[in-house]
Amino acid sequence: MAAEPPKIELRGVELAYGSYVVMRDINARIPAGEVFVIMGGSGCGKSTLMRAMIGRLAPARGEILFDGRNPFADGAGAASERRNFGVMFQGGALWSSMTLAENVALPLEQYTRLTAAEIREVARMKLALVGLKGFEGYFPSEISGGMRKRASLARAMALDPEILFFDEPSAGLDPLSSRRLDELMLQLRDTLGATVVVVTHELDSIFAIADTAIFLDAASRTVKAVGHPRELRDHSPDPAVRAFLTRGESETNDRPAAVPASSIE
């Protein structure tokens, strides 16, 4: 019997804006249920790669496969494939004029046939799952940055997606809130069985959550390494990879004990 294809596979992907090549020869296999981290310094193309993975940017070369298929090749099936994606954008990207419950309800209104009462109940449950029970009627401006991140995560989970994408989820958070958000992402991965793709340059998060990481190098516009971040830190033959992963090493070798995700503020 043939082995099942990985949940996501990158085959010789090249990213470009016109004639300007951002990154070339990206190859990776992401099994179902894995946390895959896209790491590298500023300007290396991390968010650009995520845009390509969610179908918002067509690769200049190569292909991105989901369960062995390329749903974005000709546009057919792209909409249904995106329904299987949950995306948490950098900064949260919540609608400021909507309450938290209304933000979470939006994808349910657009992509399901649930009744208004059913949508309200699902939104309430998703917010409770990320520790925001009782905050359904609050507006984004009325809560803290960490709570806005969690509300954005609840919206990303609204449709029970098979794949969750996070773009710099810890950006702007203090270390404690960042650590709690990492723990929450892992809890949700385990609960939902989702495959998780995270764009980040934060070492604490990389070492805490990654099953596999890919290192994008802005100078060479190539992938310098793929593997578990601790293995890459200790054994990568590339000095750029080791230098990136040993910044503030004493603070990132071992993470403090987990704290309840519901206490993020």
PDB file of C-alpha atoms in Angstrom:
ATOM      1  CA  MET A   1       0.000   0.000   0.000  1.00  0.00           C
ATOM      2  CA  ALA A   2       1.329   3.427  -0.966  1.00  0.00           C
ATOM      3  CA  ALA A   3       2.131   5.789   1.872  1.00  0.00           C
ATOM      4  CA  GLU A   4      -0.273   8.671   2.381  1.00  0.00           C
ATOM      5  CA  PRO A   5       0.988  12.003   1.035  1.00  0.00           C
ATOM      6  CA  PRO A   6       1.955  14.692   3.549  1.00  0.00           C
ATOM      7  CA  LYS A   7      -0.735  17.164   4.498  1.00  0.00           C
ATOM      8  CA  ILE A   8       1.268  19.924   2.781  1.00  0.00           C
ATOM      9  CA  GLU A   9       4.183  19.559   0.397  1.00  0.00           C
ATOM     10  CA  LEU A  10       6.360  22.295  -1.126  1.00  0.00           C
ATOM     11  CA  ARG A  11       8.052  21.180  -4.330  1.00  0.00           C
ATOM     12  CA  GLY A  12      10.707  23.447  -5.808  1.00  0.00           C
ATOM     13  CA  VAL A  13       8.739  26.565  -4.935  1.00  0.00           C
ATOM     14  CA  GLU A  14      10.079  29.904  -6.159  1.00  0.00           C
ATOM     15  CA  LEU A  15       8.506  33.128  -4.911  1.00  0.00           C
ATOM     16  CA  ALA A  16       8.808  36.325  -6.918  1.00  0.00           C
ATOM     17  CA  TYR A  17       7.261  39.720  -7.480  1.00  0.00           C
ATOM     18  CA  GLY A  18       7.726  40.270 -11.185  1.00  0.00           C
ATOM     19  CA  SER A  19      11.399  39.811 -11.982  1.00  0.00           C
ATOM     20  CA  TYR A  20      12.457  40.121  -8.341  1.00  0.00           C
ATOM     21  CA  VAL A  21      12.996  36.681  -6.801  1.00  0.00           C
ATOM     22  CA  VAL A  22      12.249  36.574  -3.075  1.00  0.00           C
ATOM     23  CA  MET A  23      13.144  32.921  -2.440  1.00  0.00           C
ATOM     24  CA  ARG A  24      13.868  29.896  -4.620  1.00  0.00           C
ATOM     25  CA  ASP A  25      14.047  26.104  -4.376  1.00  0.00           C
ATOM     26  CA  ILE A  26      11.797  25.705  -1.327  1.00  0.00           C
ATOM     27  CA  ASN A  27      11.144  22.045  -0.564  1.00  0.00           C
ATOM     28  CA  ALA A  28       9.400  20.634   2.501  1.00  0.00           C
ATOM     29  CA  ARG A  29       6.972  17.899   3.564  1.00  0.00           C
ATOM     30  CA  ILE A  30       4.564  18.637   6.420  1.00  0.00           C
ATOM     31  CA  PRO A  31       2.746  15.647   7.935  1.00  0.00           C
ATOM     32  CA  ALA A  32      -0.796  15.991   9.261  1.00  0.00           C
ATOM     33  CA  GLY A  33      -0.914  17.185  12.865  1.00  0.00           C
ATOM     34  CA  GLU A  34       2.565  18.725  12.812  1.00  0.00           C
ATOM     35  CA  VAL A  35       3.567  22.239  13.833  1.00  0.00           C
ATOM     36  CA  PHE A  36       5.702  23.619  11.013  1.00  0.00           C
ATOM     37  CA  VAL A  37       7.589  26.863  11.647  1.00  0.00           C
ATOM     38  CA  ILE A  38       8.783  29.190   8.893  1.00  0.00           C
ATOM     39  CA  MET A  39      11.684  31.102  10.426  1.00  0.00           C
ATOM     40  CA  GLY A  40      14.330  33.602   9.396  1.00  0.00           C
ATOM     41  CA  GLY A  41      15.283  37.244   9.776  1.00  0.00           C
ATOM     42  CA  SER A  42      13.290  40.255   8.644  1.00  0.00           C
ATOM     43  CA  GLY A  43      12.747  40.494   4.909  1.00  0.00           C
ATOM     44  CA  CYS A  44      13.558  36.860   4.120  1.00  0.00           C
ATOM     45  CA  GLY A  45      10.126  36.071   2.688  1.00  0.00           C
ATOM     46  CA  LYS A  46       8.399  34.289   5.591  1.00  0.00           C
ATOM     47  CA  SER A  47       5.037  36.016   5.180  1.00  0.00           C
ATOM     48  CA  THR A  48       5.346  35.819   1.393  1.00  0.00           C
ATOM     49  CA  LEU A  49       5.656  32.048   1.652  1.00  0.00           C
ATOM     50  CA  MET A  50       2.585  31.894   3.878  1.00  0.00           C
ATOM     51  CA  ARG A  51       0.645  33.966   1.331  1.00  0.00           C
ATOM     52  CA  ALA A  52       1.571  31.438  -1.328  1.00  0.00           C
ATOM     53  CA  MET A  53       0.523  28.545   0.908  1.00  0.00           C
ATOM     54  CA  ILE A  54      -2.961  29.993   1.458  1.00  0.00           C
ATOM     55  CA  GLY A  55      -3.356  30.654  -2.258  1.00  0.00           C
ATOM     56  CA  ARG A  56      -2.963  34.437  -2.233  1.00  0.00           C
ATOM     57  CA  LEU A  57       0.241  34.424  -4.278  1.00  0.00           C
ATOM     58  CA  ALA A  58       0.988  32.059  -7.149  1.00  0.00           C
ATOM     59  CA  PRO A  59       4.513  30.595  -7.051  1.00  0.00           C
ATOM     60  CA  ALA A  60       6.708  31.654  -9.957  1.00  0.00           C
ATOM     61  CA  ARG A  61       7.912  28.041 -10.144  1.00  0.00           C
ATOM     62  CA  GLY A  62       7.144  24.765  -8.412  1.00  0.00           C
ATOM     63  CA  GLU A  63       3.934  23.795  -6.669  1.00  0.00           C
ATOM     64  CA  ILE A  64       2.287  23.587  -3.266  1.00  0.00           C
ATOM     65  CA  LEU A  65       0.295  20.416  -2.679  1.00  0.00           C
ATOM     66  CA  PHE A  66      -2.397  19.649  -0.111  1.00  0.00           C
ATOM     67  CA  ASP A  67      -3.014  15.928   0.397  1.00  0.00           C
ATOM     68  CA  GLY A  68      -1.188  15.391  -2.891  1.00  0.00           C
ATOM     69  CA  ARG A  69      -3.309  17.899  -4.832  1.00  0.00           C
ATOM     70  CA  ASN A  70      -2.704  21.422  -6.088  1.00  0.00           C
ATOM     71  CA  PRO A  71      -6.116  23.104  -5.733  1.00  0.00           C
ATOM     72  CA  PHE A  72      -4.795  26.491  -6.835  1.00  0.00           C
ATOM     73  CA  ALA A  73      -3.313  25.338 -10.144  1.00  0.00           C
ATOM     74  CA  ASP A  74      -6.271  26.477 -12.238  1.00  0.00           C
ATOM     75  CA  GLY A  75      -8.512  28.072  -9.641  1.00  0.00           C
ATOM     76  CA  ALA A  76     -10.878  25.111  -9.516  1.00  0.00           C
ATOM     77  CA  GLY A  77     -11.449  24.004  -5.962  1.00  0.00           C
ATOM     78  CA  ALA A  78      -9.584  26.981  -4.503  1.00  0.00           C
ATOM     79  CA  ALA A  79     -12.595  28.299  -2.588  1.00  0.00           C
ATOM     80  CA  SER A  80     -13.432  24.922  -1.059  1.00  0.00           C
ATOM     81  CA  GLU A  81      -9.780  24.365  -0.115  1.00  0.00           C
ATOM     82  CA  ARG A  82      -9.597  27.717   1.669  1.00  0.00           C
ATOM     83  CA  ARG A  83     -12.580  26.670   3.754  1.00  0.00           C
ATOM     84  CA  ASN A  84     -10.192  24.138   5.308  1.00  0.00           C
ATOM     85  CA  PHE A  85      -7.798  26.941   6.288  1.00  0.00           C
ATOM     86  CA  GLY A  86      -7.886  29.054   9.426  1.00  0.00           C
ATOM     87  CA  VAL A  87      -5.671  32.126   9.243  1.00  0.00           C
ATOM     88  CA  MET A  88      -4.529  34.318  12.129  1.00  0.00           C
ATOM     89  CA  PHE A  89      -3.041  37.432  10.585  1.00  0.00           C
ATOM     90  CA  GLN A  90      -0.270  39.516  12.079  1.00  0.00           C
ATOM     91  CA  GLY A  91      -1.822  41.967  14.526  1.00  0.00           C
ATOM     92  CA  GLY A  92      -5.021  39.933  14.759  1.00  0.00           C
ATOM     93  CA  ALA A  93      -6.874  41.865  12.016  1.00  0.00           C
ATOM     94  CA  LEU A  94     -10.155  41.926  13.908  1.00  0.00           C
ATOM     95  CA  TRP A  95     -12.907  44.205  12.643  1.00  0.00           C
ATOM     96  CA  SER A  96     -12.929  47.120  15.111  1.00  0.00           C
ATOM     97  CA  SER A  97     -16.627  47.886  14.561  1.00  0.00           C
ATOM     98  CA  MET A  98     -17.680  44.329  15.464  1.00  0.00           C
ATOM     99  CA  THR A  99     -17.828  42.628  18.834  1.00  0.00           C
ATOM    100  CA  LEU A 100     -15.659  39.579  19.439  1.00  0.00           C
ATOM    101  CA  ALA A 101     -18.648  37.292  18.863  1.00  0.00           C
ATOM    102  CA  GLU A 102     -19.485  39.075  15.614  1.00  0.00           C
ATOM    103  CA  ASN A 103     -15.886  38.716  14.426  1.00  0.00           C
ATOM    104  CA  VAL A 104     -15.936  34.976  15.067  1.00  0.00           C
ATOM    105  CA  ALA A 105     -19.390  34.658  13.500  1.00  0.00           C
ATOM    106  CA  LEU A 106     -18.366  36.300  10.223  1.00  0.00           C
ATOM    107  CA  PRO A 107     -16.840  33.223   8.487  1.00  0.00           C
ATOM    108  CA  LEU A 108     -19.741  31.113   9.742  1.00  0.00           C
ATOM    109  CA  GLU A 109     -22.201  33.511   8.115  1.00  0.00           C
ATOM    110  CA  GLN A 110     -20.266  33.460   4.861  1.00  0.00           C
ATOM    111  CA  TYR A 111     -19.488  29.756   4.506  1.00  0.00           C
ATOM    112  CA  THR A 112     -22.185  27.801   6.359  1.00  0.00           C
ATOM    113  CA  ARG A 113     -25.944  27.432   6.376  1.00  0.00           C
ATOM    114  CA  LEU A 114     -26.243  27.541  10.136  1.00  0.00           C
ATOM    115  CA  THR A 115     -29.085  29.530  11.644  1.00  0.00           C
ATOM    116  CA  ALA A 116     -28.390  32.802  13.447  1.00  0.00           C
ATOM    117  CA  ALA A 117     -28.906  31.077  16.799  1.00  0.00           C
ATOM    118  CA  GLU A 118     -26.532  28.256  15.868  1.00  0.00           C
ATOM    119  CA  ILE A 119     -23.893  30.751  14.723  1.00  0.00           C
ATOM    120  CA  ARG A 120     -24.131  32.626  18.026  1.00  0.00           C
ATOM    121  CA  GLU A 121     -23.672  29.370  19.923  1.00  0.00           C
ATOM    122  CA  VAL A 122     -20.637  28.310  17.863  1.00  0.00           C
ATOM    123  CA  ALA A 123     -19.053  31.759  18.293  1.00  0.00           C
ATOM    124  CA  ARG A 124     -19.616  31.543  22.048  1.00  0.00           C
ATOM    125  CA  MET A 125     -18.040  28.082  22.178  1.00  0.00           C
ATOM    126  CA  LYS A 126     -15.000  29.129  20.133  1.00  0.00           C
ATOM    127  CA  LEU A 127     -14.371  32.137  22.358  1.00  0.00           C
ATOM    128  CA  ALA A 128     -14.731  29.960  25.455  1.00  0.00           C
ATOM    129  CA  LEU A 129     -12.212  27.521  23.982  1.00  0.00           C
ATOM    130  CA  VAL A 130      -9.552  30.272  23.924  1.00  0.00           C
ATOM    131  CA  GLY A 131     -10.428  31.520  27.404  1.00  0.00           C
ATOM    132  CA  LEU A 132     -12.709  34.414  26.436  1.00  0.00           C
ATOM    133  CA  LYS A 133     -15.987  33.233  27.914  1.00  0.00           C
ATOM    134  CA  GLY A 134     -17.962  36.288  28.982  1.00  0.00           C
ATOM    135  CA  PHE A 135     -16.244  38.635  26.523  1.00  0.00           C
ATOM    136  CA  GLU A 136     -18.558  37.970  23.563  1.00  0.00           C
ATOM    137  CA  GLY A 137     -19.980  41.502  23.581  1.00  0.00           C
ATOM    138  CA  TYR A 138     -16.656  43.335  23.922  1.00  0.00           C
ATOM    139  CA  PHE A 139     -15.113  45.294  21.070  1.00  0.00           C
ATOM    140  CA  PRO A 140     -11.423  44.788  20.156  1.00  0.00           C
ATOM    141  CA  SER A 141     -10.542  48.227  21.539  1.00  0.00           C
ATOM    142  CA  GLU A 142     -11.880  47.229  24.950  1.00  0.00           C
ATOM    143  CA  ILE A 143      -9.522  44.289  25.541  1.00  0.00           C
ATOM    144  CA  SER A 144      -5.768  43.746  25.813  1.00  0.00           C
ATOM    145  CA  GLY A 145      -3.391  42.779  23.009  1.00  0.00           C
ATOM    146  CA  GLY A 146      -3.131  39.190  24.206  1.00  0.00           C
ATOM    147  CA  MET A 147      -6.908  38.869  24.335  1.00  0.00           C
ATOM    148  CA  ARG A 148      -7.200  40.252  20.804  1.00  0.00           C
ATOM    149  CA  LYS A 149      -4.751  37.569  19.648  1.00  0.00           C
ATOM    150  CA  ARG A 150      -6.909  34.910  21.278  1.00  0.00           C
ATOM    151  CA  ALA A 151     -10.060  36.332  19.704  1.00  0.00           C
ATOM    152  CA  SER A 152      -8.340  36.212  16.322  1.00  0.00           C
ATOM    153  CA  LEU A 153      -7.431  32.594  17.023  1.00  0.00           C
ATOM    154  CA  ALA A 154     -11.065  31.831  17.846  1.00  0.00           C
ATOM    155  CA  ARG A 155     -12.102  33.319  14.493  1.00  0.00           C
ATOM    156  CA  ALA A 156      -9.440  31.247  12.699  1.00  0.00           C
ATOM    157  CA  MET A 157     -10.975  28.120  14.276  1.00  0.00           C
ATOM    158  CA  ALA A 158     -14.565  29.055  13.466  1.00  0.00           C
ATOM    159  CA  LEU A 159     -14.931  26.586  10.584  1.00  0.00           C
ATOM    160  CA  ASP A 160     -13.004  23.749  12.294  1.00  0.00           C
ATOM    161  CA  PRO A 161     -10.202  23.948   9.705  1.00  0.00           C
ATOM    162  CA  GLU A 162      -7.787  21.144   8.938  1.00  0.00           C
ATOM    163  CA  ILE A 163      -4.886  23.598   8.662  1.00  0.00           C
ATOM    164  CA  LEU A 164      -4.159  26.659  10.822  1.00  0.00           C
ATOM    165  CA  PHE A 165      -1.835  29.429   9.634  1.00  0.00           C
ATOM    166  CA  PHE A 166      -0.346  31.983  12.038  1.00  0.00           C
ATOM    167  CA  ASP A 167       1.609  35.031  10.851  1.00  0.00           C
ATOM    168  CA  GLU A 168       3.868  36.344  13.647  1.00  0.00           C
ATOM    169  CA  PRO A 169       1.352  35.463  16.385  1.00  0.00           C
ATOM    170  CA  SER A 170       3.610  36.741  19.185  1.00  0.00           C
ATOM    171  CA  ALA A 171       4.307  40.123  17.596  1.00  0.00           C
ATOM    172  CA  GLY A 172       3.644  42.925  20.069  1.00  0.00           C
ATOM    173  CA  LEU A 173       3.071  40.664  23.059  1.00  0.00           C
ATOM    174  CA  ASP A 174       5.016  40.636  26.300  1.00  0.00           C
ATOM    175  CA  PRO A 175       7.003  37.423  26.984  1.00  0.00           C
ATOM    176  CA  LEU A 176       4.436  35.981  29.389  1.00  0.00           C
ATOM    177  CA  SER A 177       1.482  36.480  27.033  1.00  0.00           C
ATOM    178  CA  SER A 178       3.570  35.131  24.154  1.00  0.00           C
ATOM    179  CA  ARG A 179       4.394  31.978  26.093  1.00  0.00           C
ATOM    180  CA  ARG A 180       0.756  31.452  27.018  1.00  0.00           C
ATOM    181  CA  LEU A 181      -0.297  31.883  23.394  1.00  0.00           C
ATOM    182  CA  ASP A 182       2.231  29.223  22.378  1.00  0.00           C
ATOM    183  CA  GLU A 183       0.713  26.841  24.917  1.00  0.00           C
ATOM    184  CA  LEU A 184      -2.763  27.616  23.642  1.00  0.00           C
ATOM    185  CA  MET A 185      -1.768  26.872  20.041  1.00  0.00           C
ATOM    186  CA  LEU A 186      -0.372  23.492  21.068  1.00  0.00           C
ATOM    187  CA  GLN A 187      -3.486  22.671  23.067  1.00  0.00           C
ATOM    188  CA  LEU A 188      -5.696  23.494  20.103  1.00  0.00           C
ATOM    189  CA  ARG A 189      -3.490  21.483  17.744  1.00  0.00           C
ATOM    190  CA  ASP A 190      -3.893  18.481  20.006  1.00  0.00           C
ATOM    191  CA  THR A 191      -7.626  19.044  20.492  1.00  0.00           C
ATOM    192  CA  LEU A 192      -8.500  19.662  16.842  1.00  0.00           C
ATOM    193  CA  GLY A 193      -5.867  17.436  15.243  1.00  0.00           C
ATOM    194  CA  ALA A 194      -5.029  20.320  12.931  1.00  0.00           C
ATOM    195  CA  THR A 195      -1.819  20.885  11.011  1.00  0.00           C
ATOM    196  CA  VAL A 196      -0.269  24.199  12.082  1.00  0.00           C
ATOM    197  CA  VAL A 197       1.973  26.515  10.056  1.00  0.00           C
ATOM    198  CA  VAL A 198       3.566  29.384  11.993  1.00  0.00           C
ATOM    199  CA  VAL A 199       5.586  32.294  10.629  1.00  0.00           C
ATOM    200  CA  THR A 200       7.899  33.694  13.312  1.00  0.00           C
ATOM    201  CA  HIS A 201      11.393  34.904  14.122  1.00  0.00           C
ATOM    202  CA  GLU A 202      10.842  34.607  17.904  1.00  0.00           C
ATOM    203  CA  LEU A 203      13.233  31.991  19.339  1.00  0.00           C
ATOM    204  CA  ASP A 204      11.102  31.268  22.394  1.00  0.00           C
ATOM    205  CA  SER A 205       8.170  30.285  20.189  1.00  0.00           C
ATOM    206  CA  ILE A 206      10.319  28.370  17.710  1.00  0.00           C
ATOM    207  CA  PHE A 207      11.795  26.098  20.387  1.00  0.00           C
ATOM    208  CA  ALA A 208       8.496  25.742  22.256  1.00  0.00           C
ATOM    209  CA  ILE A 209       6.152  24.703  19.461  1.00  0.00           C
ATOM    210  CA  ALA A 210       7.999  23.509  16.332  1.00  0.00           C
ATOM    211  CA  ASP A 211       8.053  19.885  15.240  1.00  0.00           C
ATOM    212  CA  THR A 212       9.901  20.976  12.112  1.00  0.00           C
ATOM    213  CA  ALA A 213      11.249  24.351  11.017  1.00  0.00           C
ATOM    214  CA  ILE A 214      12.477  25.774   7.736  1.00  0.00           C
ATOM    215  CA  PHE A 215      15.100  28.532   7.700  1.00  0.00           C
ATOM    216  CA  LEU A 216      14.836  31.125   4.929  1.00  0.00           C
ATOM    217  CA  ASP A 217      17.981  33.154   4.288  1.00  0.00           C
ATOM    218  CA  ALA A 218      17.474  36.645   2.844  1.00  0.00           C
ATOM    219  CA  ALA A 219      21.065  37.047   1.654  1.00  0.00           C
ATOM    220  CA  SER A 220      21.170  33.935  -0.520  1.00  0.00           C
ATOM    221  CA  ARG A 221      17.398  33.833  -1.159  1.00  0.00           C
ATOM    222  CA  THR A 222      17.471  30.133  -0.482  1.00  0.00           C
ATOM    223  CA  VAL A 223      16.460  27.631   2.168  1.00  0.00           C
ATOM    224  CA  LYS A 224      19.446  27.044   4.420  1.00  0.00           C
ATOM    225  CA  ALA A 225      17.974  24.294   6.608  1.00  0.00           C
ATOM    226  CA  VAL A 226      14.932  22.132   7.346  1.00  0.00           C
ATOM    227  CA  GLY A 227      14.555  20.110  10.551  1.00  0.00           C
ATOM    228  CA  HIS A 228      13.857  20.265  14.258  1.00  0.00           C
ATOM    229  CA  PRO A 229      15.135  23.623  15.559  1.00  0.00           C
ATOM    230  CA  ARG A 230      17.175  22.098  18.385  1.00  0.00           C
ATOM    231  CA  GLU A 231      18.897  19.743  15.959  1.00  0.00           C
ATOM    232  CA  LEU A 232      19.567  22.626  13.596  1.00  0.00           C
ATOM    233  CA  ARG A 233      20.920  24.751  16.437  1.00  0.00           C
ATOM    234  CA  ASP A 234      23.297  22.054  17.616  1.00  0.00           C
ATOM    235  CA  HIS A 235      24.299  20.359  14.362  1.00  0.00           C
ATOM    236  CA  SER A 236      23.603  22.521  11.321  1.00  0.00           C
ATOM    237  CA  PRO A 237      26.761  22.938   9.197  1.00  0.00           C
ATOM    238  CA  ASP A 238      25.601  26.416   8.168  1.00  0.00           C
ATOM    239  CA  PRO A 239      26.863  29.230  10.436  1.00  0.00           C
ATOM    240  CA  ALA A 240      23.940  31.509   9.516  1.00  0.00           C
ATOM    241  CA  VAL A 241      21.453  28.930  10.811  1.00  0.00           C
ATOM    242  CA  ARG A 242      23.390  28.372  14.047  1.00  0.00           C
ATOM    243  CA  ALA A 243      23.767  32.120  14.595  1.00  0.00           C
ATOM    244  CA  PHE A 244      20.038  32.692  14.170  1.00  0.00           C
ATOM    245  CA  LEU A 245      19.141  29.912  16.592  1.00  0.00           C
ATOM    246  CA  THR A 246      21.643  30.848  19.301  1.00  0.00           C
ATOM    247  CA  ARG A 247      20.540  34.440  19.811  1.00  0.00           C
ATOM    248  CA  GLY A 248      19.924  34.822  23.557  1.00  0.00           C
ATOM    249  CA  GLU A 249      20.622  31.116  23.973  1.00  0.00           C
ATOM    250  CA  SER A 250      20.488  31.120  27.756  1.00  0.00           C
ATOM    251  CA  GLU A 251      16.881  32.301  27.622  1.00  0.00           C
ATOM    252  CA  THR A 252      15.642  29.848  25.004  1.00  0.00           C
ATOM    253  CA  ASN A 253      17.244  26.495  25.762  1.00  0.00           C
ATOM    254  CA  ASP A 254      14.484  25.557  28.190  1.00  0.00           C
ATOM    255  CA  ARG A 255      11.062  27.143  28.427  1.00  0.00           C
ATOM    256  CA  PRO A 256       9.389  27.747  31.810  1.00  0.00           C
ATOM    257  CA  ALA A 257       6.585  25.453  32.825  1.00  0.00           C
ATOM    258  CA  ALA A 258       3.325  25.892  30.974  1.00  0.00           C
ATOM    259  CA  VAL A 259       0.682  28.152  32.432  1.00  0.00           C
ATOM    260  CA  PRO A 260      -3.063  27.980  31.817  1.00  0.00           C
ATOM    261  CA  ALA A 261      -3.961  29.429  28.426  1.00  0.00           C
ATOM    262  CA  SER A 262      -7.092  31.009  29.908  1.00  0.00           C
ATOM    263  CA  SER A 263      -4.954  33.436  31.899  1.00  0.00           C
ATOM    264  CA  ILE A 264      -3.606  35.309  28.852  1.00  0.00           C
ATOM    265  CA  GLU A 265      -4.278  39.003  29.208  1.00  0.00           C
TER     266      GLU A 265
END
